[in-house]
Amino acid sequence: MTFNLKSLCCFCSVMIMLCVAPVSASTQAKAGDPVPLQVEKWEVLDIDLVTQATTKNPFVAQVNAYFTHQATGKKQTVPIVFNGEHHWLLRFSAAQIGDWHYQIEGDVPELNGVKGVVQVVANDDPSNHGAMVLSPDNKQAFAYEDGSEYFLLGYELDWLFALDYSNDKDTPKSEHLLSRIKEHGFNHVVMNVYAHDVSWQKDPKLAAHPEHEFGGRQDIYPFLGSNEHPDFSGLNVAFFQKLDRSIQLLHDKRMVSHLMIYVWNKMVSWPDMNSDADNMYFDYVVKRYQAFPNIVWDISKEALFYGRADEAYIKGRIERLRSMNHFNRLVTVHDFNYCAKYPEQVDFISTQDWGYDIYNRMLNVRKRFADKVIYNIEHGGYESAPYEVFPGDYTDPEVVLRRNWLTIFAGVYSTYYWQANAWNVIIYNPFEQVDPSAHPKFSYFSAMAAFFERFTFSSFTPVPGKNGSGYTMVDEQDTYLIYVSKDNFQMSRGNWYLMPEGKEPNRTMQWFNTLTGEMTEASDIEKGQLFISPWRGSADAILISQVVE
């Protein structure tokens, strides 16, 4: 393997590497006062360490860099992983500025005792808020590490790892697609480390457009060999170097990588559960990617489906992950039954629910787990596309949008699926397709994201007792948000409906169009007011009512 600087990138302050010769372990070990490397807070630093000798079974070598913050004494363990030939990767990030001194210890003699200093400096990028964490102020909400609001708006893109795999130099397709996704408000990409192919029947139209088919490739595989002829004796370093690019690109765009380590129904040749090869793969993924602030761990997509894994295996994987999750990234399992049975094992509940009555179903889950954040990772709404990939139960764009809104109005985060992105089929330039009717309705979610920039989601609580013929949320300032279907003739009569108990404040009302993002001017609520959406019959809307100070 030839060390490729571009494969690990050197984006100014985004990802700083040793841009001169790679650090030689032996040379650095002799340097009594090494020059500090520098990285910005919440950015990622890759340090390339080179040894002379060959290490037996390098993928299972236990090597760590032990960092100490000079001013506070805070400790941080950072795993080091084999990166091909004689190269080892030390990937570091930090939330605390100042000098971090490290020393390496482990199974590789040439690396033992190697010391260095990393200087973490202030980050002047206002878009970088650190990792996705649990809110310290609301047990059922997420936040960013700096305390700012994180309104999770999920996007399924399972095969992202494959999109630019054939391009050794750059990631133009990923760059283009992720830019389109990001500019429409999505900030949380649900993806697989690896998936091979789908088992369901493929749309015949796809055969004429092989550029959109990313499943079934034998040249992409995380182990040695191929999916058809696997060799579990080692890992394919090139695969992970290319996955690095995807995770880094997401980080650069301030998008979370919700990384599903396993998937059982995508025709993957996996090693036996709990085998040496299984542990080698699992440990390597966790060690290699945990320094990225935008990582969220998901043990497996649909973890207990398809008759492969059992509860004991998933429990063991969680425990194994947590034992080496030194950066404390959030952990979940894409399996509601497991999360519901063992909520103490996960940081947030992931649910998959295709039920027609999605609002009440999500409301019940939220009530049942009042001390947990709930994330509906899959609600059965898969927006139609030029190819029929996997239609689920709902394909109409407005219906898919409504299911997301109703999930959110139940106080639960949600995910969007477009059939030409979610799985093996990827139209990576969707708005450059000739037929505009085939373009995805990303704009619907632009409106949603903009709405929750104005109204802080984590400040609102569902109040089903005041739903009437809509769906109601309220915050501590007595601001009401009432979701009203386009099928409603009217929502209610009179300002009594919006009156807090024991008070009669003056209130305003205005309407928000969920399809276009248009918002009416605020007007006073009058006695006997009819609450009729200006888009009745054409678009679902949200009635917004605020107290006049």
Coordinates of C-alpha atoms in Angstrom, one line a residue:
M1 CA 0.0 0.0 0.0
T2 CA 1.2 3.5 -0.8
F3 CA 0.2 6.1 1.8
N4 CA -2.2 8.4 0.1
L5 CA -2.5 11.9 1.7
K6 CA -5.6 12.6 -0.3
S7 CA -7.3 9.5 1.0
L8 CA -7.0 10.8 4.5
C9 CA -7.3 14.4 3.4
C10 CA -5.7 17.6 4.6
F11 CA -8.4 20.2 4.6
C12 CA -6.7 23.3 6.1
S13 CA -8.2 23.3 9.6
V14 CA -10.8 20.7 8.9
M15 CA -8.5 17.7 9.0
I16 CA -4.8 18.3 9.8
M17 CA -2.2 15.7 9.1
L18 CA 1.5 15.5 9.1
C19 CA 1.9 17.0 5.6
V20 CA 5.7 16.5 5.7
A21 CA 7.1 13.0 5.9
P22 CA 5.0 10.6 8.0
V23 CA 6.1 10.5 11.7
S24 CA 8.5 7.7 12.2
A25 CA 7.9 6.0 15.5
S26 CA 11.6 5.5 16.2
T27 CA 12.5 9.0 15.2
Q28 CA 9.8 10.6 17.3
A29 CA 10.7 8.5 20.2
K30 CA 14.2 10.0 20.2
A31 CA 12.9 13.6 20.0
G32 CA 13.1 14.9 23.5
D33 CA 10.8 17.9 22.9
P34 CA 8.6 17.2 19.8
V35 CA 7.1 20.1 18.0
P36 CA 3.3 20.1 18.8
L37 CA 0.9 19.3 16.1
Q38 CA -2.1 21.6 15.9
V39 CA -5.8 20.9 15.4
E40 CA -8.9 23.0 16.0
K41 CA -11.4 22.0 18.7
W42 CA -13.9 19.4 17.4
E43 CA -11.9 18.8 14.3
V44 CA -10.1 15.6 13.4
L45 CA -6.3 15.0 13.4
D46 CA -4.9 11.9 11.7
I47 CA -1.3 11.1 12.8
D48 CA 0.5 8.6 10.6
L49 CA 3.0 6.4 12.5
V50 CA 5.4 4.2 10.6
T51 CA 7.2 1.1 11.9
Q52 CA 10.0 -0.9 10.3
A53 CA 9.1 -4.4 11.5
T54 CA 6.1 -6.4 10.4
T55 CA 3.5 -7.1 13.1
K56 CA 1.8 -10.4 13.3
N57 CA -2.0 -10.1 13.2
P58 CA -1.8 -6.3 13.1
F59 CA -5.6 -5.9 13.0
V60 CA -6.0 -7.3 16.5
A61 CA -3.0 -5.6 18.0
Q62 CA -3.9 -3.6 21.1
V63 CA -2.2 -0.2 20.8
N64 CA -3.4 3.0 22.4
A65 CA -2.2 6.6 22.8
Y66 CA -2.8 7.9 26.3
F67 CA -3.4 11.6 26.2
T68 CA -3.3 14.0 29.1
H69 CA -4.5 17.6 29.0
Q70 CA -1.6 19.7 30.4
A71 CA -3.7 22.3 32.2
T72 CA -6.4 20.1 33.7
G73 CA -5.0 16.7 33.8
K74 CA -7.9 15.3 31.9
K75 CA -7.2 11.9 30.4
Q76 CA -8.2 10.6 26.9
T77 CA -7.5 7.1 25.6
V78 CA -7.2 7.0 21.8
P79 CA -7.0 3.7 19.9
I80 CA -4.4 3.2 17.2
V81 CA -5.3 0.9 14.3
F82 CA -3.3 -0.7 11.5
N83 CA -3.5 1.3 8.3
G84 CA -1.7 -1.0 5.8
E85 CA 1.9 -2.1 5.2
H86 CA 3.9 -0.5 8.0
H87 CA 1.5 2.4 8.7
W88 CA -0.6 2.9 11.9
L89 CA -3.3 5.5 12.3
L90 CA -3.7 7.6 15.4
R91 CA -6.9 9.6 15.0
F92 CA -7.6 12.3 17.6
S93 CA -10.1 15.0 18.3
A94 CA -10.9 17.0 21.4
A95 CA -13.5 19.3 22.9
Q96 CA -11.0 21.1 25.2
I97 CA -8.4 23.5 23.9
G98 CA -4.8 23.5 25.2
D99 CA -1.9 21.1 24.9
W100 CA -2.5 17.4 25.0
H101 CA 0.5 15.2 25.7
Y102 CA 0.4 11.6 24.7
Q103 CA 2.4 8.4 25.1
I104 CA 1.8 5.2 23.1
E105 CA 1.6 1.8 24.8
G106 CA 0.6 -1.6 23.4
D107 CA 1.5 -4.7 21.4
V108 CA 3.8 -3.0 18.8
P109 CA 7.3 -2.7 20.3
E110 CA 8.4 0.1 17.9
L111 CA 5.4 2.2 19.0
N112 CA 5.8 1.7 22.7
G113 CA 7.0 4.8 24.5
V114 CA 6.5 7.1 21.5
K115 CA 5.5 10.5 22.8
G116 CA 4.0 13.6 21.3
V117 CA 2.0 16.8 21.8
V118 CA -1.1 18.0 20.1
Q119 CA -2.1 21.6 20.6
V120 CA -5.9 22.0 20.3
V121 CA -6.8 25.6 19.4
A122 CA -10.1 27.5 19.3
N123 CA -12.5 26.7 16.4
D124 CA -13.8 29.8 14.7
D125 CA -16.3 27.9 12.6
P126 CA -19.8 28.8 13.9
S127 CA -21.3 25.8 12.3
N128 CA -19.2 23.4 14.4
H129 CA -21.0 22.6 17.6
G130 CA -19.3 19.4 18.5
A131 CA -20.8 15.9 18.9
M132 CA -24.5 15.0 19.0
V133 CA -25.2 14.3 22.7
L134 CA -28.2 13.9 25.0
S135 CA -29.6 17.2 26.1
P136 CA -28.7 18.1 29.7
D137 CA -31.9 20.0 30.0
N138 CA -34.5 17.7 28.4
K139 CA -34.4 13.9 28.8
Q140 CA -36.3 13.4 25.6
A141 CA -34.2 15.6 23.3
F142 CA -30.8 15.7 21.7
A143 CA -28.3 18.6 21.7
Y144 CA -24.9 19.5 20.4
E145 CA -21.9 19.2 22.6
D146 CA -21.7 23.0 23.1
G147 CA -25.3 23.0 24.4
S148 CA -27.0 24.3 21.3
E149 CA -30.1 22.8 19.8
Y150 CA -29.8 19.7 17.6
F151 CA -33.0 19.0 15.7
L152 CA -32.4 15.6 14.2
L153 CA -33.7 15.3 10.7
G154 CA -32.7 11.9 9.4
Y155 CA -31.9 10.8 5.9
E156 CA -31.4 7.1 4.9
L157 CA -28.4 6.6 2.6
D158 CA -27.2 3.0 3.3
W159 CA -24.8 2.6 0.4
L160 CA -22.9 5.9 0.8
F161 CA -19.7 3.9 1.3
A162 CA -20.0 2.7 -2.3
L163 CA -20.8 5.9 -4.0
D164 CA -17.3 7.0 -4.9
Y165 CA -15.5 3.7 -4.2
S166 CA -14.1 3.4 -7.8
N167 CA -12.6 6.9 -7.6
D168 CA -9.2 6.7 -5.8
K169 CA -8.6 10.4 -5.9
D170 CA -11.8 12.2 -5.0
T171 CA -15.5 11.9 -4.0
P172 CA -17.4 14.1 -6.5
K173 CA -20.7 12.1 -6.4
S174 CA -20.8 12.1 -2.6
E175 CA -19.9 15.7 -2.5
H176 CA -22.7 16.6 -4.9
L177 CA -25.4 14.5 -3.3
L178 CA -24.5 15.3 0.3
S179 CA -24.5 19.0 -0.6
R180 CA -28.1 18.7 -1.9
I181 CA -29.2 16.7 1.1
K182 CA -27.6 19.2 3.5
E183 CA -29.0 22.3 1.9
H184 CA -32.5 21.0 2.4
G185 CA -32.0 20.7 6.1
F186 CA -31.1 17.1 6.7
N187 CA -28.3 16.7 9.3
H188 CA -28.3 13.0 10.2
V189 CA -27.3 10.3 7.7
V190 CA -28.3 6.7 8.5
M191 CA -25.7 4.5 6.7
N192 CA -24.1 1.0 6.7
V193 CA -20.5 0.4 7.2
Y194 CA -21.0 -2.2 4.5
A195 CA -23.9 -3.9 2.7
H196 CA -23.7 -6.2 -0.4
D197 CA -27.0 -6.3 -2.2
V198 CA -30.8 -6.5 -1.8
S199 CA -32.8 -9.7 -2.0
W200 CA -35.9 -8.3 -3.4
Q201 CA -36.7 -8.0 -7.1
K202 CA -35.1 -5.1 -8.8
D203 CA -36.9 -2.7 -11.1
P204 CA -36.3 -3.8 -14.8
K205 CA -35.6 -0.1 -15.7
L206 CA -32.5 -0.2 -13.6
A207 CA -30.7 -2.4 -16.1
A208 CA -30.5 0.5 -18.5
H209 CA -28.9 2.7 -15.9
P210 CA -26.0 0.8 -14.3
E211 CA -24.6 4.1 -13.1
H212 CA -27.4 4.1 -10.4
E213 CA -26.8 0.5 -9.2
F214 CA -24.4 0.1 -6.3
G215 CA -25.3 -3.3 -5.0
G216 CA -23.7 -6.7 -5.8
R217 CA -20.2 -5.4 -6.4
Q218 CA -17.5 -8.0 -5.6
D219 CA -14.7 -5.3 -5.6
I220 CA -16.1 -3.7 -2.4
Y221 CA -15.7 -5.7 0.8
P222 CA -14.4 -4.9 4.3
F223 CA -12.5 -8.2 4.6
L224 CA -9.9 -9.7 2.3
G225 CA -11.2 -11.5 -0.7
S226 CA -14.7 -10.7 -1.8
N227 CA -18.3 -11.1 -0.6
E228 CA -18.5 -14.2 -2.9
H229 CA -15.2 -15.6 -1.8
P230 CA -14.4 -14.1 1.6
D231 CA -11.1 -14.3 3.4
F232 CA -11.6 -13.6 7.1
S233 CA -8.0 -13.7 8.0
G234 CA -7.7 -9.9 7.6
L235 CA -9.4 -6.7 6.7
N236 CA -9.3 -4.7 3.5
V237 CA -7.6 -1.4 4.6
A238 CA -8.4 0.3 1.3
F239 CA -12.1 -0.2 2.0
F240 CA -11.8 1.6 5.3
Q241 CA -9.6 4.4 3.9
K242 CA -12.4 5.1 1.5
L243 CA -15.0 4.9 4.2
D244 CA -12.9 7.5 6.0
R245 CA -13.6 9.9 3.2
S246 CA -17.4 9.5 3.6
I247 CA -17.3 10.1 7.3
Q248 CA -15.0 13.0 6.9
L249 CA -17.2 14.6 4.2
L250 CA -20.2 14.3 6.5
H251 CA -18.2 15.9 9.3
D252 CA -17.2 18.7 7.1
K253 CA -20.8 19.3 6.2
R254 CA -21.8 19.1 10.0
M255 CA -23.9 16.0 9.4
V256 CA -24.0 13.1 11.7
S257 CA -23.0 9.6 10.5
H258 CA -25.4 7.2 12.1
L259 CA -23.2 4.2 11.5
M260 CA -24.9 0.8 11.4
I261 CA -22.1 -1.7 12.0
Y262 CA -24.0 -4.7 10.8
V263 CA -26.9 -5.5 8.5
W264 CA -28.4 -9.0 8.2
N265 CA -30.7 -8.8 5.1
K266 CA -28.3 -7.3 2.5
M267 CA -26.7 -10.5 1.4
V268 CA -23.4 -9.9 3.3
S269 CA -21.0 -12.8 3.9
W270 CA -20.3 -12.2 7.5
P271 CA -18.0 -14.3 9.7
D272 CA -19.6 -16.4 12.4
M273 CA -20.9 -14.4 15.3
N274 CA -18.3 -13.9 18.1
S275 CA -15.6 -15.5 16.0
D276 CA -12.1 -14.0 15.9
A277 CA -12.9 -12.5 12.5
D278 CA -16.2 -11.0 13.8
N279 CA -14.5 -9.4 16.7
M280 CA -11.6 -8.2 14.5
Y281 CA -14.1 -6.4 12.2
F282 CA -16.2 -5.0 15.0
D283 CA -13.3 -3.7 17.1
Y284 CA -11.6 -2.2 14.1
V285 CA -14.7 -0.2 13.1
V286 CA -15.2 1.1 16.7
K287 CA -11.5 2.0 17.1
R288 CA -11.1 3.7 13.7
Y289 CA -14.1 5.9 13.7
Q290 CA -14.8 6.9 17.3
A291 CA -12.7 10.1 17.2
F292 CA -15.0 11.6 14.6
P293 CA -17.4 13.9 16.6
N294 CA -20.2 13.2 14.1
I295 CA -20.3 9.4 14.9
V296 CA -23.3 7.7 16.4
W297 CA -23.1 4.0 16.9
D298 CA -25.9 1.6 15.8
I299 CA -25.1 -2.1 16.4
S300 CA -27.2 -3.4 13.6
K301 CA -30.0 -2.5 11.2
E302 CA -33.0 -4.5 12.3
A303 CA -30.8 -6.3 14.8
L304 CA -33.1 -9.2 15.8
F305 CA -34.8 -9.7 12.4
Y306 CA -34.0 -12.4 9.9
G307 CA -33.1 -15.1 12.4
R308 CA -29.4 -14.4 12.7
A309 CA -28.6 -12.5 15.9
D310 CA -30.2 -13.1 19.3
E311 CA -30.5 -10.9 22.3
A312 CA -27.3 -12.3 23.9
Y313 CA -25.2 -11.5 20.9
I314 CA -26.5 -7.9 20.7
K315 CA -26.0 -7.4 24.4
G316 CA -22.5 -8.7 24.0
R317 CA -21.8 -6.3 21.1
I318 CA -23.0 -3.3 23.1
E319 CA -20.9 -4.3 26.1
R320 CA -17.9 -4.8 23.8
L321 CA -18.4 -1.4 22.1
R322 CA -18.8 0.4 25.4
S323 CA -15.5 -1.1 26.7
M324 CA -13.6 0.7 23.9
N325 CA -15.9 3.7 23.2
H326 CA -13.4 6.1 24.7
F327 CA -14.9 9.1 23.1
N328 CA -18.4 8.2 24.5
R329 CA -20.3 8.4 21.3
L330 CA -24.0 7.6 21.6
V331 CA -25.1 4.0 21.1
T332 CA -28.4 2.6 19.9
V333 CA -29.8 -0.5 18.2
H334 CA -32.1 -0.4 15.1
D335 CA -34.6 -2.7 16.8
F336 CA -37.4 -1.4 18.9
N337 CA -38.1 -4.7 20.6
Y338 CA -34.6 -4.9 21.9
C339 CA -34.5 -1.2 22.9
A340 CA -37.8 -1.6 24.7
K341 CA -36.7 -4.6 26.6
Y342 CA -33.3 -3.3 27.5
P343 CA -33.6 0.5 27.5
E344 CA -30.8 0.8 30.0
Q345 CA -28.3 -0.6 27.5
V346 CA -28.9 2.1 24.8
D347 CA -28.5 5.9 24.9
F348 CA -31.7 6.4 23.0
I349 CA -34.6 4.3 21.7
S350 CA -34.7 3.5 18.0
T351 CA -38.1 2.5 16.7
Q352 CA -39.4 1.2 13.4
D353 CA -43.2 1.5 13.0
W354 CA -45.2 1.4 9.9
G355 CA -48.6 1.8 11.6
Y356 CA -51.2 4.0 10.0
D357 CA -51.8 5.7 13.3
I358 CA -48.2 6.8 13.6
Y359 CA -49.0 9.8 15.9
N360 CA -50.6 7.8 18.7
R361 CA -48.0 5.0 18.4
M362 CA -45.1 7.4 18.8
L363 CA -46.9 9.2 21.6
N364 CA -47.3 5.9 23.5
V365 CA -43.6 5.1 23.0
R366 CA -42.6 8.5 24.3
K367 CA -44.8 8.1 27.4
R368 CA -43.5 4.6 28.0
F369 CA -39.9 5.8 28.0
A370 CA -40.2 9.2 29.6
D371 CA -36.5 9.4 30.4
K372 CA -35.3 8.5 26.9
V373 CA -35.0 10.2 23.6
I374 CA -37.0 8.4 20.9
Y375 CA -35.9 8.2 17.3
N376 CA -38.2 6.8 14.6
I377 CA -35.6 5.5 12.3
E378 CA -38.1 3.9 9.8
H379 CA -41.8 4.6 9.5
G380 CA -42.6 2.7 6.3
G381 CA -42.9 5.8 4.2
Y382 CA -40.5 5.5 1.2
E383 CA -41.0 8.4 -1.3
S384 CA -41.5 7.2 -4.9
A385 CA -38.6 7.6 -7.4
P386 CA -37.9 6.9 -11.0
Y387 CA -37.2 3.3 -9.9
E388 CA -39.4 1.2 -7.7
V389 CA -36.8 0.0 -5.2
F390 CA -38.7 -0.9 -2.0
P391 CA -42.1 0.8 -1.8
G392 CA -43.0 0.0 1.8
D393 CA -46.5 1.0 2.7
Y394 CA -46.5 4.7 1.7
T395 CA -44.9 6.3 -1.3
D396 CA -46.8 9.5 -2.0
P397 CA -44.5 12.4 -1.1
E398 CA -47.2 14.3 0.9
V399 CA -48.1 11.2 2.8
V400 CA -44.4 10.5 3.6
L401 CA -44.1 14.2 4.7
R402 CA -47.2 13.9 6.9
R403 CA -45.8 10.8 8.7
N404 CA -42.7 12.7 9.5
W405 CA -44.6 15.7 10.8
L406 CA -47.0 13.5 12.9
T407 CA -44.0 11.7 14.4
I408 CA -42.4 15.0 15.3
F409 CA -45.6 16.3 16.8
A410 CA -45.6 13.3 19.1
G411 CA -42.2 14.5 20.4
V412 CA -40.2 12.0 18.4
Y413 CA -37.4 12.5 15.9
S414 CA -37.9 11.1 12.4
T415 CA -36.2 9.9 9.2
Y416 CA -36.8 10.5 5.5
Y417 CA -36.4 7.8 2.8
W418 CA -36.3 8.4 -0.9
Q419 CA -36.3 5.1 -2.8
A420 CA -33.5 6.3 -5.2
N421 CA -31.1 6.9 -2.3
A422 CA -32.0 4.8 0.7
W423 CA -30.6 1.4 -0.5
N424 CA -28.6 0.0 -3.4
V425 CA -30.0 2.4 -6.0
I426 CA -28.4 5.9 -5.8
I427 CA -29.4 8.7 -8.1
Y428 CA -26.6 11.0 -6.9
N429 CA -27.6 14.0 -9.0
P430 CA -31.4 13.9 -8.4
F431 CA -32.2 17.5 -9.6
E432 CA -30.2 17.0 -12.8
Q433 CA -32.6 14.3 -14.0
V434 CA -34.5 15.4 -17.2
D435 CA -38.0 14.7 -15.9
P436 CA -38.7 17.2 -13.1
S437 CA -41.6 15.0 -11.9
A438 CA -39.0 12.4 -10.9
H439 CA -37.2 14.9 -8.6
P440 CA -37.5 14.1 -4.8
K441 CA -39.5 16.5 -2.7
F442 CA -36.6 17.6 -0.6
S443 CA -38.1 21.1 -0.5
Y444 CA -40.8 19.8 1.8
F445 CA -38.1 19.1 4.4
S446 CA -36.4 22.4 3.8
A447 CA -39.6 24.0 5.0
M448 CA -39.6 21.6 8.1
A449 CA -36.0 22.5 9.0
A450 CA -36.7 26.2 8.6
F451 CA -39.8 25.9 10.8
F452 CA -37.7 24.3 13.6
E453 CA -35.0 27.0 13.3
R454 CA -37.7 29.4 14.4
F455 CA -39.5 27.2 16.9
T456 CA -37.1 25.2 19.1
F457 CA -38.3 21.6 18.9
S458 CA -36.8 20.6 22.3
S459 CA -38.8 23.4 24.0
F460 CA -42.2 21.9 22.9
T461 CA -44.2 19.1 24.5
P462 CA -47.1 17.2 22.9
V463 CA -50.4 18.0 24.6
P464 CA -52.8 15.4 23.1
G465 CA -55.5 16.5 25.5
K466 CA -55.8 19.7 23.5
N467 CA -55.6 18.1 20.1
G468 CA -59.2 18.6 19.0
S469 CA -59.1 17.8 15.3
G470 CA -55.4 18.7 15.0
Y471 CA -52.2 17.7 16.8
T472 CA -50.9 20.1 19.4
M473 CA -47.6 21.0 21.0
V474 CA -46.9 23.8 23.5
D475 CA -43.9 25.4 25.1
E476 CA -43.4 27.2 28.4
Q477 CA -44.2 30.6 26.8
D478 CA -47.7 29.3 25.9
T479 CA -46.8 29.1 22.2
Y480 CA -49.1 26.6 20.5
L481 CA -48.3 24.7 17.4
I482 CA -51.3 22.8 16.0
Y483 CA -50.8 20.5 13.0
V484 CA -54.0 20.6 10.8
S485 CA -54.6 18.2 7.9
K486 CA -55.7 19.7 4.6
D487 CA -58.8 17.6 4.9
N488 CA -60.0 19.6 7.9
F489 CA -62.8 22.0 7.2
Q490 CA -61.9 24.0 10.3
M491 CA -60.0 23.3 13.5
S492 CA -62.1 24.9 16.1
R493 CA -64.3 28.0 17.1
G494 CA -63.3 30.8 19.4
N495 CA -60.2 31.8 21.2
W496 CA -61.2 29.7 24.3
Y497 CA -59.4 26.8 22.7
L498 CA -56.1 28.5 22.9
M499 CA -56.6 30.1 26.3
P500 CA -54.3 28.8 29.1
E501 CA -56.2 27.9 32.3
G502 CA -57.0 30.9 34.5
K503 CA -55.7 33.4 32.0
E504 CA -57.1 35.4 29.1
P505 CA -54.1 36.8 27.3
N506 CA -54.3 38.4 24.0
R507 CA -53.0 35.9 21.4
T508 CA -52.0 36.0 17.8
M509 CA -52.5 33.4 15.1
Q510 CA -50.7 32.6 11.8
W511 CA -50.5 29.7 9.5
F512 CA -47.6 27.7 8.1
N513 CA -47.8 25.8 4.8
T514 CA -46.0 22.4 5.3
L515 CA -45.4 22.0 1.6
T516 CA -44.0 25.4 0.7
G517 CA -42.9 26.9 4.0
E518 CA -45.1 30.0 3.4
M519 CA -46.3 31.7 6.5
T520 CA -49.1 34.1 6.9
E521 CA -48.8 37.4 8.8
A522 CA -49.7 37.2 12.5
S523 CA -53.1 38.5 13.4
D524 CA -55.1 38.8 16.6
I525 CA -57.5 36.1 17.6
E526 CA -61.0 37.5 17.8
K527 CA -63.9 36.3 19.8
G528 CA -65.7 33.6 17.8
Q529 CA -62.7 33.2 15.5
L530 CA -62.9 30.4 12.9
F531 CA -59.7 28.5 12.6
I532 CA -59.7 27.7 8.9
S533 CA -56.4 27.0 7.1
P534 CA -55.8 29.2 4.0
W535 CA -54.6 26.1 2.3
R536 CA -57.6 23.9 3.2
G537 CA -57.9 21.1 0.6
S538 CA -54.4 21.7 -0.8
A539 CA -51.8 21.4 1.9
D540 CA -51.4 20.4 5.6
A541 CA -50.7 23.4 7.7
I542 CA -49.7 24.4 11.2
L543 CA -51.6 26.9 13.2
I544 CA -49.2 29.0 15.3
S545 CA -50.5 31.0 18.3
Q546 CA -48.4 33.1 20.5
V547 CA -49.2 35.3 23.5
V548 CA -48.9 39.0 22.9
E549 CA -46.7 40.6 25.5

